[in-house]
mmCIF file of C-alpha atoms in Angstrom:
data_model
loop_
_atom_site.group_PDB
_atom_site.id
_atom_site.type_symbol
_atom_site.label_atom_id
_atom_site.label_comp_id
_atom_site.label_asym_id
_atom_site.label_seq_id
_atom_site.Cartn_x
_atom_site.Cartn_y
_atom_site.Cartn_z
ATOM 1 C CA MET F 1 1.154 -7.201 -7.411
ATOM 2 C CA GLN F 2 3.810 -9.710 -8.589
ATOM 3 C CA GLY F 3 7.154 -8.097 -8.771
ATOM 4 C CA LYS F 4 6.111 -4.773 -7.393
ATOM 5 C CA ARG F 5 8.672 -3.042 -4.958
ATOM 6 C CA VAL F 6 7.546 -1.782 -1.616
ATOM 7 C CA LEU F 7 9.773 -0.236 1.115
ATOM 8 C CA VAL F 8 8.343 -0.271 4.548
ATOM 9 C CA GLY F 9 9.623 2.176 7.127
ATOM 10 C CA ILE F 10 8.986 1.309 10.696
ATOM 11 C CA SER F 11 9.209 3.851 13.572
ATOM 12 C CA GLY F 12 9.117 3.356 17.387
ATOM 13 C CA GLY F 13 5.630 2.431 18.460
ATOM 14 C CA ILE F 14 3.618 -0.575 19.815
ATOM 15 C CA ALA F 15 1.622 -0.703 16.611
ATOM 16 C CA ALA F 16 4.808 -1.951 14.913
ATOM 17 C CA TYR F 17 3.477 -5.516 15.501
ATOM 18 C CA LYS F 18 0.679 -4.770 12.989
ATOM 19 C CA VAL F 19 3.249 -4.153 10.154
ATOM 20 C CA CYS F 20 4.289 -7.809 10.374
ATOM 21 C CA GLU F 21 0.961 -8.878 8.825
ATOM 22 C CA VAL F 22 1.215 -6.375 6.112
ATOM 23 C CA ILE F 23 4.733 -7.367 5.153
ATOM 24 C CA SER F 24 3.974 -11.049 5.291
ATOM 25 C CA THR F 25 0.803 -10.662 3.107
ATOM 26 C CA LEU F 26 2.731 -8.609 0.473
ATOM 27 C CA ALA F 27 5.535 -11.101 0.337
ATOM 28 C CA LYS F 28 3.094 -13.954 -0.182
ATOM 29 C CA GLN F 29 1.546 -11.983 -3.019
ATOM 30 C CA GLY F 30 4.857 -11.834 -4.835
ATOM 31 C CA VAL F 31 5.733 -8.292 -3.889
ATOM 32 C CA ALA F 32 9.425 -7.512 -3.309
ATOM 33 C CA VAL F 33 9.456 -6.048 0.261
ATOM 34 C CA ARG F 34 12.333 -4.205 1.974
ATOM 35 C CA ALA F 35 12.202 -2.655 5.357
ATOM 36 C CA ILE F 36 13.929 -0.023 7.402
ATOM 37 C CA LEU F 37 13.704 0.056 11.160
ATOM 38 C CA THR F 38 14.594 3.180 13.151
ATOM 39 C CA ASP F 39 16.563 2.695 16.393
ATOM 40 C CA SER F 40 13.418 3.242 18.448
ATOM 41 C CA ALA F 41 11.542 0.709 16.340
ATOM 42 C CA GLN F 42 13.942 -1.976 17.359
ATOM 43 C CA ALA F 43 12.788 -1.675 20.891
ATOM 44 C CA PHE F 44 9.407 -2.905 19.913
ATOM 45 C CA ILE F 45 10.251 -5.433 17.101
ATOM 46 C CA THR F 46 13.484 -7.089 16.049
ATOM 47 C CA PRO F 47 15.242 -6.858 12.553
ATOM 48 C CA LEU F 48 15.343 -10.657 12.564
ATOM 49 C CA THR F 49 11.521 -10.840 12.612
ATOM 50 C CA ILE F 50 11.102 -8.287 9.821
ATOM 51 C CA SER F 51 13.889 -9.790 7.700
ATOM 52 C CA THR F 52 12.305 -13.225 7.945
ATOM 53 C CA LEU F 53 8.936 -11.932 6.787
ATOM 54 C CA CYS F 54 10.498 -9.801 4.031
ATOM 55 C CA ARG F 55 12.669 -12.754 2.839
ATOM 56 C CA HIS F 56 15.410 -10.073 2.790
ATOM 57 C CA ALA F 57 17.692 -8.534 5.354
ATOM 58 C CA ALA F 58 16.130 -5.683 7.230
ATOM 59 C CA TYR F 59 17.948 -2.264 7.254
ATOM 60 C CA THR F 60 18.777 -0.194 10.329
ATOM 61 C CA ASP F 61 20.912 2.882 10.989
ATOM 62 C CA ALA F 62 23.913 0.406 11.448
ATOM 63 C CA SER F 63 23.430 -0.505 7.822
ATOM 64 C CA PHE F 64 23.570 3.148 6.885
ATOM 65 C CA TRP F 65 27.127 3.515 8.039
ATOM 66 C CA GLN F 66 28.446 0.393 6.361
ATOM 67 C CA ALA F 67 30.291 0.477 3.094
ATOM 68 C CA HIS F 68 28.082 0.041 -0.037
ATOM 69 C CA ASP F 69 28.722 0.311 -3.751
ATOM 70 C CA ARG F 70 26.301 3.320 -3.756
ATOM 71 C CA PRO F 71 24.982 5.238 -0.748
ATOM 72 C CA LEU F 72 22.279 3.060 0.760
ATOM 73 C CA HIS F 73 19.654 5.728 1.035
ATOM 74 C CA ILE F 74 20.008 6.562 -2.626
ATOM 75 C CA GLU F 75 19.915 2.863 -3.627
ATOM 76 C CA LEU F 76 16.692 2.262 -1.551
ATOM 77 C CA GLY F 77 14.995 5.523 -2.636
ATOM 78 C CA GLU F 78 15.443 4.672 -6.370
ATOM 79 C CA TRP F 79 14.387 1.039 -5.847
ATOM 80 C CA ALA F 80 11.077 1.688 -4.186
ATOM 81 C CA GLU F 81 7.913 1.965 -6.138
ATOM 82 C CA LEU F 82 6.064 2.833 -2.923
ATOM 83 C CA LEU F 83 7.145 3.761 0.569
ATOM 84 C CA VAL F 84 4.935 2.849 3.510
ATOM 85 C CA LEU F 85 5.669 4.528 6.833
ATOM 86 C CA ALA F 86 3.928 2.609 9.536
ATOM 87 C CA PRO F 87 3.664 3.221 12.342
ATOM 88 C CA LEU F 88 4.356 6.930 11.817
ATOM 89 C CA THR F 89 5.281 8.569 15.073
ATOM 90 C CA ALA F 90 4.925 12.234 15.998
ATOM 91 C CA ASN F 91 8.716 12.520 15.790
ATOM 92 C CA THR F 92 9.053 11.136 12.249
ATOM 93 C CA LEU F 93 5.991 13.108 11.109
ATOM 94 C CA ALA F 94 7.730 16.353 12.238
ATOM 95 C CA LYS F 95 10.872 15.322 10.361
ATOM 96 C CA LEU F 96 8.896 14.845 7.175
ATOM 97 C CA VAL F 97 7.296 18.262 7.481
ATOM 98 C CA TYR F 98 10.635 20.124 7.880
ATOM 99 C CA GLY F 99 12.673 17.977 5.512
ATOM 100 C CA MET F 100 14.957 16.607 8.243
ATOM 101 C CA ALA F 101 17.207 13.684 7.453
ATOM 102 C CA ASP F 102 19.034 12.348 10.626
ATOM 103 C CA ASN F 103 18.630 8.605 10.113
ATOM 104 C CA LEU F 104 18.474 6.044 7.213
ATOM 105 C CA LEU F 105 14.620 6.205 7.010
ATOM 106 C CA THR F 106 14.329 9.992 6.663
ATOM 107 C CA ASN F 107 17.361 10.154 4.403
ATOM 108 C CA THR F 108 15.654 7.499 2.170
ATOM 109 C CA VAL F 109 12.336 9.441 1.993
ATOM 110 C CA LEU F 110 14.337 12.575 0.726
ATOM 111 C CA ALA F 111 16.113 10.453 -1.800
ATOM 112 C CA SER F 112 12.970 8.992 -3.311
ATOM 113 C CA THR F 113 10.334 10.244 -5.687
ATOM 114 C CA CYS F 114 7.712 7.586 -5.390
ATOM 115 C CA PRO F 115 4.450 7.868 -3.481
ATOM 116 C CA VAL F 116 4.519 7.633 0.291
ATOM 117 C CA LEU F 117 1.716 6.103 2.447
ATOM 118 C CA LEU F 118 1.628 7.448 6.012
ATOM 119 C CA ALA F 119 -0.131 5.492 8.805
ATOM 120 C CA PRO F 120 0.288 7.295 12.138
ATOM 121 C CA ALA F 121 -0.136 5.670 15.602
ATOM 122 C CA MET F 122 0.166 7.317 18.941
ATOM 123 C CA ASN F 123 -1.645 8.137 22.255
ATOM 124 C CA THR F 124 -4.790 10.158 21.875
ATOM 125 C CA ASP F 125 -3.378 13.160 23.803
ATOM 126 C CA MET F 126 -0.290 13.086 21.621
ATOM 127 C CA TRP F 127 -2.344 12.876 18.468
ATOM 128 C CA GLU F 128 -4.518 15.863 19.470
ATOM 129 C CA GLN F 129 -1.632 18.183 20.315
ATOM 130 C CA VAL F 130 -1.799 21.335 18.192
ATOM 131 C CA PRO F 131 1.759 20.953 16.673
ATOM 132 C CA VAL F 132 0.996 17.299 15.742
ATOM 133 C CA GLN F 133 -2.301 18.295 14.078
ATOM 134 C CA ARG F 134 -0.553 21.168 12.297
ATOM 135 C CA ASN F 135 2.174 18.841 10.995
ATOM 136 C CA TRP F 136 -0.390 16.273 9.904
ATOM 137 C CA GLN F 137 -2.225 18.812 7.881
ATOM 138 C CA THR F 138 1.010 20.226 6.416
ATOM 139 C CA VAL F 139 2.395 16.874 5.386
ATOM 140 C CA GLN F 140 -0.850 16.178 3.437
ATOM 141 C CA THR F 141 -0.155 19.212 1.178
ATOM 142 C CA GLN F 142 2.838 17.361 -0.320
ATOM 143 C CA PRO F 143 1.580 15.655 -3.502
ATOM 144 C CA ARG F 144 3.527 12.473 -2.776
ATOM 145 C CA MET F 145 2.018 11.900 0.520
ATOM 146 C CA HIS F 146 -1.072 9.675 0.918
ATOM 147 C CA THR F 147 -2.613 9.122 4.284
ATOM 148 C CA LEU F 148 -4.493 6.548 6.453
ATOM 149 C CA ALA F 149 -5.750 8.592 9.454
ATOM 150 C CA PRO F 150 -5.712 6.737 12.717
ATOM 151 C CA GLY F 151 -8.926 5.115 14.019
ATOM 152 C CA SER F 152 -10.535 5.203 17.451
ATOM 153 C CA GLY F 153 -10.707 2.484 20.127
ATOM 154 C CA ILE F 154 -8.839 1.180 23.139
ATOM 155 C CA LEU F 155 -5.116 2.020 22.838
ATOM 156 C CA ALA F 156 -2.188 0.011 24.324
ATOM 157 C CA CYS F 157 -2.119 2.611 27.124
ATOM 158 C CA ASP F 158 -5.710 1.734 28.006
ATOM 159 C CA ARG F 159 -6.978 5.095 26.776
ATOM 160 C CA VAL F 160 -10.087 5.118 24.589
ATOM 161 C CA GLY F 161 -9.780 7.498 21.804
ATOM 162 C CA THR F 162 -8.172 8.262 18.425
ATOM 163 C CA GLY F 163 -4.683 7.104 17.768
ATOM 164 C CA ARG F 164 -4.902 3.407 16.688
ATOM 165 C CA MET F 165 -2.983 2.676 13.478
ATOM 166 C CA ALA F 166 -5.172 1.689 10.521
ATOM 167 C CA GLU F 167 -5.751 -1.978 10.419
ATOM 168 C CA PRO F 168 -3.613 -4.136 8.018
ATOM 169 C CA VAL F 169 -6.561 -4.884 5.671
ATOM 170 C CA ALA F 170 -7.022 -1.151 5.093
ATOM 171 C CA MET F 171 -3.363 -0.608 4.664
ATOM 172 C CA LEU F 172 -3.107 -3.542 2.109
ATOM 173 C CA ALA F 173 -5.987 -2.097 0.081
ATOM 174 C CA GLN F 174 -4.397 1.279 -0.235
ATOM 175 C CA ILE F 175 -0.972 -0.221 -1.017
ATOM 176 C CA GLU F 176 -2.571 -2.092 -3.868
ATOM 177 C CA SER F 177 -4.320 0.973 -5.100
ATOM 178 C CA LEU F 178 -1.116 3.108 -4.972
ATOM 179 C CA LEU F 179 0.872 0.470 -6.853
ATOM 180 C CA TYR F 180 -1.830 0.415 -9.506
ATOM 181 C CA THR F 181 -2.182 4.203 -9.863
ATOM 182 C CA SER F 182 1.448 5.247 -8.949
ATOM 183 C CA GLY F 183 -0.219 7.766 -6.644
ATOM 184 C CA GLN F 184 -2.253 9.458 -9.317
ATOM 185 C CA ARG F 185 -5.367 11.288 -8.012
ATOM 186 C CA ASP F 186 -7.235 11.551 -11.293
ATOM 187 C CA LEU F 187 -10.688 11.700 -9.563
ATOM 188 C CA VAL F 188 -10.190 14.799 -7.511
ATOM 189 C CA GLY F 189 -13.254 16.933 -7.745
ATOM 190 C CA LYS F 190 -15.442 14.032 -8.808
ATOM 191 C CA HIS F 191 -18.335 12.853 -6.619
ATOM 192 C CA LEU F 192 -19.098 9.185 -7.081
ATOM 193 C CA LEU F 193 -22.284 7.560 -5.971
ATOM 194 C CA ILE F 194 -21.977 3.756 -5.631
ATOM 195 C CA SER F 195 -24.519 1.143 -4.721
ATOM 196 C CA ALA F 196 -23.393 -2.122 -3.177
ATOM 197 C CA GLY F 197 -24.733 -5.328 -1.467
ATOM 198 C CA GLY F 198 -27.998 -7.228 -1.804
ATOM 199 C CA THR F 199 -31.512 -6.080 -0.973
ATOM 200 C CA ARG F 200 -34.048 -8.058 0.894
ATOM 201 C CA GLU F 201 -37.830 -8.177 0.350
ATOM 202 C CA PHE F 202 -39.618 -9.469 3.303
ATOM 203 C CA LEU F 203 -42.647 -11.733 3.433
ATOM 204 C CA ASP F 204 -42.906 -11.395 7.179
ATOM 205 C CA PRO F 205 -40.483 -10.239 9.910
ATOM 206 C CA VAL F 206 -38.222 -13.342 9.547
ATOM 207 C CA ARG F 207 -38.594 -14.440 5.915
ATOM 208 C CA PHE F 208 -37.399 -12.673 2.819
ATOM 209 C CA LEU F 209 -36.380 -12.939 -0.868
ATOM 210 C CA GLY F 210 -32.805 -12.083 -1.267
ATOM 211 C CA ASN F 211 -29.573 -13.035 -3.064
ATOM 212 C CA PRO F 212 -25.970 -13.963 -2.182
ATOM 213 C CA SER F 213 -24.399 -10.633 -2.732
ATOM 214 C CA THR F 214 -21.846 -9.557 -0.091
ATOM 215 C CA GLY F 215 -21.068 -6.107 -1.377
ATOM 216 C CA LYS F 216 -17.466 -6.805 -1.917
ATOM 217 C CA MET F 217 -17.425 -5.421 -5.442
ATOM 218 C CA GLY F 218 -19.089 -2.169 -4.412
ATOM 219 C CA ILE F 219 -16.747 -1.773 -1.423
ATOM 220 C CA ALA F 220 -13.801 -2.172 -3.739
ATOM 221 C CA LEU F 221 -15.139 0.514 -6.100
ATOM 222 C CA ALA F 222 -15.562 2.809 -3.156
ATOM 223 C CA GLN F 223 -12.022 2.122 -1.976
ATOM 224 C CA ALA F 224 -10.514 2.636 -5.400
ATOM 225 C CA ALA F 225 -12.438 5.852 -5.980
ATOM 226 C CA LEU F 226 -11.449 7.162 -2.619
ATOM 227 C CA HIS F 227 -7.780 6.279 -3.129
ATOM 228 C CA ARG F 228 -7.864 8.211 -6.433
ATOM 229 C CA GLY F 229 -9.201 11.403 -4.694
ATOM 230 C CA ALA F 230 -12.976 11.183 -5.299
ATOM 231 C CA THR F 231 -15.704 12.150 -2.860
ATOM 232 C CA VAL F 232 -17.615 8.934 -2.327
ATOM 233 C CA THR F 233 -21.177 8.082 -1.240
ATOM 234 C CA LEU F 234 -21.883 4.341 -0.800
ATOM 235 C CA VAL F 235 -25.504 3.319 -0.608
ATOM 236 C CA HIS F 236 -25.535 -0.354 0.499
ATOM 237 C CA GLY F 237 -27.802 -3.178 1.318
ATOM 238 C CA VAL F 238 -26.706 -6.215 3.213
ATOM 239 C CA LEU F 239 -22.814 -6.393 3.406
ATOM 240 C CA ASP F 240 -20.435 -9.061 4.449
ATOM 241 C CA THR F 241 -19.843 -8.182 8.139
ATOM 242 C CA SER F 242 -16.134 -8.970 7.837
ATOM 243 C CA ILE F 243 -15.651 -6.110 5.491
ATOM 244 C CA VAL F 244 -13.566 -3.180 6.931
ATOM 245 C CA ALA F 245 -15.345 0.116 7.610
ATOM 246 C CA LEU F 246 -14.546 2.746 4.937
ATOM 247 C CA GLU F 247 -13.010 5.781 6.669
ATOM 248 C CA GLY F 248 -13.767 8.777 4.481
ATOM 249 C CA VAL F 249 -16.689 7.357 2.608
ATOM 250 C CA GLN F 250 -20.210 8.467 3.300
ATOM 251 C CA THR F 251 -22.078 5.218 3.974
ATOM 252 C CA LEU F 252 -25.891 4.987 3.801
ATOM 253 C CA ALA F 253 -27.561 1.646 4.794
ATOM 254 C CA VAL F 254 -30.794 0.356 3.276
ATOM 255 C CA THR F 255 -32.644 -2.913 3.247
ATOM 256 C CA SER F 256 -35.216 -3.116 0.507
ATOM 257 C CA ALA F 257 -35.203 -2.010 -3.102
ATOM 258 C CA ALA F 258 -37.689 0.666 -2.344
ATOM 259 C CA GLU F 259 -35.379 2.087 0.277
ATOM 260 C CA MET F 260 -32.480 1.891 -2.105
ATOM 261 C CA GLN F 261 -34.489 3.710 -4.737
ATOM 262 C CA GLN F 262 -35.426 6.506 -2.372
ATOM 263 C CA THR F 263 -31.844 7.029 -1.121
ATOM 264 C CA LEU F 264 -30.276 6.835 -4.593
ATOM 265 C CA LEU F 265 -32.815 9.325 -6.017
ATOM 266 C CA LYS F 266 -31.976 11.733 -3.206
ATOM 267 C CA CYS F 267 -28.160 11.526 -3.783
ATOM 268 C CA PHE F 268 -28.156 11.213 -7.625
ATOM 269 C CA PRO F 269 -28.374 14.948 -8.539
ATOM 270 C CA ASN F 270 -25.121 15.620 -6.811
ATOM 271 C CA ALA F 271 -23.151 12.748 -8.343
ATOM 272 C CA ASP F 272 -20.869 13.000 -11.275
ATOM 273 C CA TRP F 273 -20.624 9.251 -11.850
ATOM 274 C CA THR F 274 -23.126 6.660 -10.450
ATOM 275 C CA ILE F 275 -22.027 3.023 -10.479
ATOM 276 C CA MET F 276 -24.822 0.575 -9.784
ATOM 277 C CA ALA F 277 -22.861 -2.488 -8.310
ATOM 278 C CA ALA F 278 -25.667 -3.531 -5.918
ATOM 279 C CA ALA F 279 -27.691 -6.735 -6.559
ATOM 280 C CA VAL F 280 -31.199 -5.248 -6.259
ATOM 281 C CA ALA F 281 -34.181 -7.455 -6.150
ATOM 282 C CA ASP F 282 -36.348 -7.843 -9.297
ATOM 283 C CA VAL F 283 -39.511 -8.837 -7.468
ATOM 284 C CA LYS F 284 -40.951 -8.915 -3.924
ATOM 285 C CA PRO F 285 -43.744 -10.769 -2.216
ATOM 286 C CA ALA F 286 -47.077 -9.294 -3.225
ATOM 287 C CA SER F 287 -48.125 -8.943 0.349
ATOM 288 C CA TYR F 288 -46.359 -8.521 3.743
ATOM 289 C CA SER F 289 -47.392 -9.812 7.117
ATOM 290 C CA SER F 290 -46.353 -7.673 10.131
ATOM 291 C CA GLU F 291 -46.419 -10.782 12.260
ATOM 292 C CA LYS F 292 -44.538 -14.022 11.627
ATOM 293 C CA LEU F 293 -46.683 -16.402 9.614
ATOM 294 C CA PRO F 294 -47.092 -19.898 11.201
ATOM 295 C CA LYS F 295 -45.684 -22.581 8.919
ATOM 296 C CA ARG F 296 -49.171 -23.977 8.247
ATOM 297 C CA SER F 297 -50.150 -20.496 6.910
ATOM 298 C CA LEU F 298 -47.377 -20.221 4.386
ATOM 299 C CA PRO F 299 -48.821 -20.084 0.841
ATOM 300 C CA SER F 300 -48.195 -23.107 -1.344
ATOM 301 C CA SER F 301 -47.339 -20.634 -4.100
ATOM 302 C CA LEU F 302 -45.965 -17.081 -3.490
ATOM 303 C CA PRO F 303 -47.538 -14.202 -5.374
ATOM 304 C CA LEU F 304 -44.919 -11.706 -6.507
ATOM 305 C CA ALA F 305 -44.986 -8.051 -7.390
ATOM 306 C CA PRO F 306 -42.314 -6.074 -9.262
ATOM 307 C CA VAL F 307 -39.985 -3.645 -7.578
ATOM 308 C CA PRO F 308 -38.793 -0.278 -8.960
ATOM 309 C CA ASP F 309 -36.289 -0.460 -11.866
ATOM 310 C CA ILE F 310 -33.875 1.949 -10.208
ATOM 311 C CA VAL F 311 -31.255 1.879 -13.036
ATOM 312 C CA ALA F 312 -33.844 2.663 -15.651
ATOM 313 C CA GLU F 313 -35.197 5.476 -13.497
ATOM 314 C CA LEU F 314 -31.716 6.975 -13.007
ATOM 315 C CA GLY F 315 -31.106 6.629 -16.768
ATOM 316 C CA ALA F 316 -34.160 8.733 -17.457
ATOM 317 C CA LEU F 317 -33.042 11.429 -15.051
ATOM 318 C CA LYS F 318 -29.398 11.499 -16.066
ATOM 319 C CA GLN F 319 -27.981 14.953 -17.092
ATOM 320 C CA PRO F 320 -25.415 15.462 -19.825
ATOM 321 C CA HIS F 321 -22.591 15.941 -17.312
ATOM 322 C CA GLN F 322 -23.394 12.699 -15.425
ATOM 323 C CA LYS F 323 -22.232 9.195 -16.174
ATOM 324 C CA LEU F 324 -24.219 6.125 -15.206
ATOM 325 C CA ILE F 325 -22.653 2.673 -15.147
ATOM 326 C CA GLY F 326 -24.425 -0.606 -14.529
ATOM 327 C CA PHE F 327 -23.549 -4.240 -13.774
ATOM 328 C CA ALA F 328 -25.015 -7.266 -15.475
ATOM 329 C CA ALA F 329 -24.392 -10.424 -13.368
ATOM 330 C CA GLN F 330 -24.972 -13.218 -15.955
ATOM 331 C CA THR F 331 -24.428 -16.878 -16.731
ATOM 332 C CA GLY F 332 -23.648 -18.268 -20.155
ATOM 333 C CA ASP F 333 -23.598 -15.533 -22.756
ATOM 334 C CA ILE F 334 -22.831 -12.439 -20.775
ATOM 335 C CA VAL F 335 -22.442 -9.913 -23.567
ATOM 336 C CA THR F 336 -25.782 -10.016 -25.403
ATOM 337 C CA PRO F 337 -27.965 -9.242 -22.259
ATOM 338 C CA ALA F 338 -25.589 -6.648 -21.082
ATOM 339 C CA LEU F 339 -25.747 -4.749 -24.354
ATOM 340 C CA GLU F 340 -29.467 -4.868 -24.205
ATOM 341 C CA LYS F 341 -29.420 -3.458 -20.719
ATOM 342 C CA LEU F 342 -26.884 -0.814 -21.704
ATOM 343 C CA LYS F 343 -29.165 0.485 -24.390
ATOM 344 C CA GLN F 344 -32.581 0.099 -22.738
ATOM 345 C CA LYS F 345 -31.566 1.814 -19.476
ATOM 346 C CA LYS F 346 -29.517 4.663 -21.182
ATOM 347 C CA LEU F 347 -26.259 3.519 -19.439
ATOM 348 C CA ASP F 348 -22.875 5.072 -20.340
ATOM 349 C CA ALA F 349 -21.097 1.780 -19.714
ATOM 350 C CA ILE F 350 -21.796 -1.648 -18.222
ATOM 351 C CA ALA F 351 -19.769 -4.380 -16.701
ATOM 352 C CA ALA F 352 -20.860 -7.822 -17.862
ATOM 353 C CA ASN F 353 -19.971 -9.999 -15.054
ATOM 354 C CA PRO F 354 -20.004 -13.806 -15.178
ATOM 355 C CA ILE F 355 -21.177 -15.470 -11.972
ATOM 356 C CA ASP F 356 -20.817 -19.049 -13.129
ATOM 357 C CA GLN F 357 -17.056 -18.927 -13.381
ATOM 358 C CA PRO F 358 -14.710 -20.052 -10.595
ATOM 359 C CA ASN F 359 -13.485 -17.248 -8.259
ATOM 360 C CA SER F 360 -15.813 -14.581 -9.649
ATOM 361 C CA GLY F 361 -19.139 -13.040 -8.808
ATOM 362 C CA PHE F 362 -21.052 -13.142 -5.514
ATOM 363 C CA GLY F 363 -18.897 -13.614 -2.359
ATOM 364 C CA SER F 364 -15.490 -13.993 -4.090
ATOM 365 C CA ASP F 365 -12.520 -11.882 -3.370
ATOM 366 C CA SER F 366 -11.690 -11.965 -7.154
ATOM 367 C CA ASN F 367 -13.728 -11.123 -10.243
ATOM 368 C CA GLN F 368 -13.635 -10.859 -13.992
ATOM 369 C CA ALA F 369 -15.781 -8.832 -16.542
ATOM 370 C CA ILE F 370 -16.216 -7.531 -19.957
ATOM 371 C CA LEU F 371 -16.590 -3.770 -19.971
ATOM 372 C CA LEU F 372 -18.811 -2.196 -22.676
ATOM 373 C CA ASP F 373 -19.701 1.397 -23.369
ATOM 374 C CA HIS F 374 -22.350 3.210 -25.414
ATOM 375 C CA ARG F 375 -19.784 3.911 -28.154
ATOM 376 C CA GLY F 376 -18.919 0.326 -28.796
ATOM 377 C CA ARG F 377 -15.678 0.136 -26.899
ATOM 378 C CA LYS F 378 -14.835 -3.113 -25.111
ATOM 379 C CA HIS F 379 -12.337 -3.999 -22.479
ATOM 380 C CA VAL F 380 -11.786 -7.494 -21.089
ATOM 381 C CA ILE F 381 -10.799 -7.757 -17.403
ATOM 382 C CA ALA F 382 -9.086 -11.103 -16.680
ATOM 383 C CA PRO F 383 -9.558 -12.708 -13.295
ATOM 384 C CA CYS F 384 -8.013 -10.424 -10.624
ATOM 385 C CA SER F 385 -8.714 -8.955 -7.175
ATOM 386 C CA LYS F 386 -12.065 -7.006 -6.998
ATOM 387 C CA LEU F 387 -9.931 -3.838 -6.106
ATOM 388 C CA HIS F 388 -7.908 -4.281 -9.203
ATOM 389 C CA MET F 389 -11.024 -4.748 -11.330
ATOM 390 C CA ALA F 390 -12.402 -1.617 -9.616
ATOM 391 C CA HIS F 391 -9.403 0.466 -10.828
ATOM 392 C CA GLN F 392 -9.796 -0.817 -14.316
ATOM 393 C CA LEU F 393 -13.457 -0.016 -14.375
ATOM 394 C CA LEU F 394 -12.761 3.569 -13.135
ATOM 395 C CA ALA F 395 -10.063 4.037 -15.740
ATOM 396 C CA PHE F 396 -12.533 2.762 -18.449
ATOM 397 C CA ILE F 397 -15.135 5.238 -17.211
ATOM 398 C CA HIS F 398 -12.560 8.145 -17.091
ATOM 399 C CA ALA F 399 -11.817 7.462 -20.869
ATOM 400 C CA ILE F 400 -15.364 7.767 -21.962
#
């Protein structure tokens, strides 16, 4: 993200306050951020606030009419690698559809060629009006336009319904994706099946064998695939409850390895690529008690039974048009066991993932890996965000 250039266009809506977090986070990550406020936006948030967060003067329509070496909208349009319009009002949406340019923001959109991320926000009744919905569908036919549909909940007007602007965490994820891909949708038409999170194998209703997986890597893979145009199904075990919901992704929750096996086998025939990022148990208690065992009744040694080897089963079922990718979470030598797993389970590629390195593996927001494929290719992913790693993995698979 360091040195990337993002131009944020703020229209008049109460959701403008959410944009402050987006701008602040981007600036802290080393992104060069510039912002344009429409006249109505300034009724909700001041240019001083935005300029302070950007570490650069904010632009308004007053700036538009001042003398510049080059026309300001041309300069800004050429400068930006990504435009983010948030909140996008019904008024600005209509202008985008009809190519209108009556202020600095809309002139800059027309003077740019980079991807544009749209995050609308408005009252539910406004959002559901036929002209607004028609404009929303129309603007999405423009190849440059990428969208974050509004969510549902209680609005500033106390109405409960659709119209809430996407949360900053979702906006930041899509901004990172767009800066990586430059807006390329290279997975359109692909159906990706992704597993995530840890499974739990219960001894009784309150005790289980598990692992520290939070599902963050699988979530990042689902986000990256969705941002690149894929249809995504996410089969997940236990996830970090702080992880944002994935709008546009089909999510199927499971608990045990057996439930994950059943769900994945059902979904697998329709998948073009299957990525097994879940931390699935290897064993389970040999017996299960439907009632909580008293402490005095707990066995001094716990008999274990194997659970299904889901990856091997999918490898045996894989068709020529399908790709199956695994993960190998390892300590020490990560390559040798990963290569063995790649061959034994008939994988197309595998991510050898060190879990004994700082800021990588379970629960971390960052990760690193060595990618290996069945033809002997190798790609090293240096420590980076899990979303960045997800994009590198998807690019690696695409090249197979």
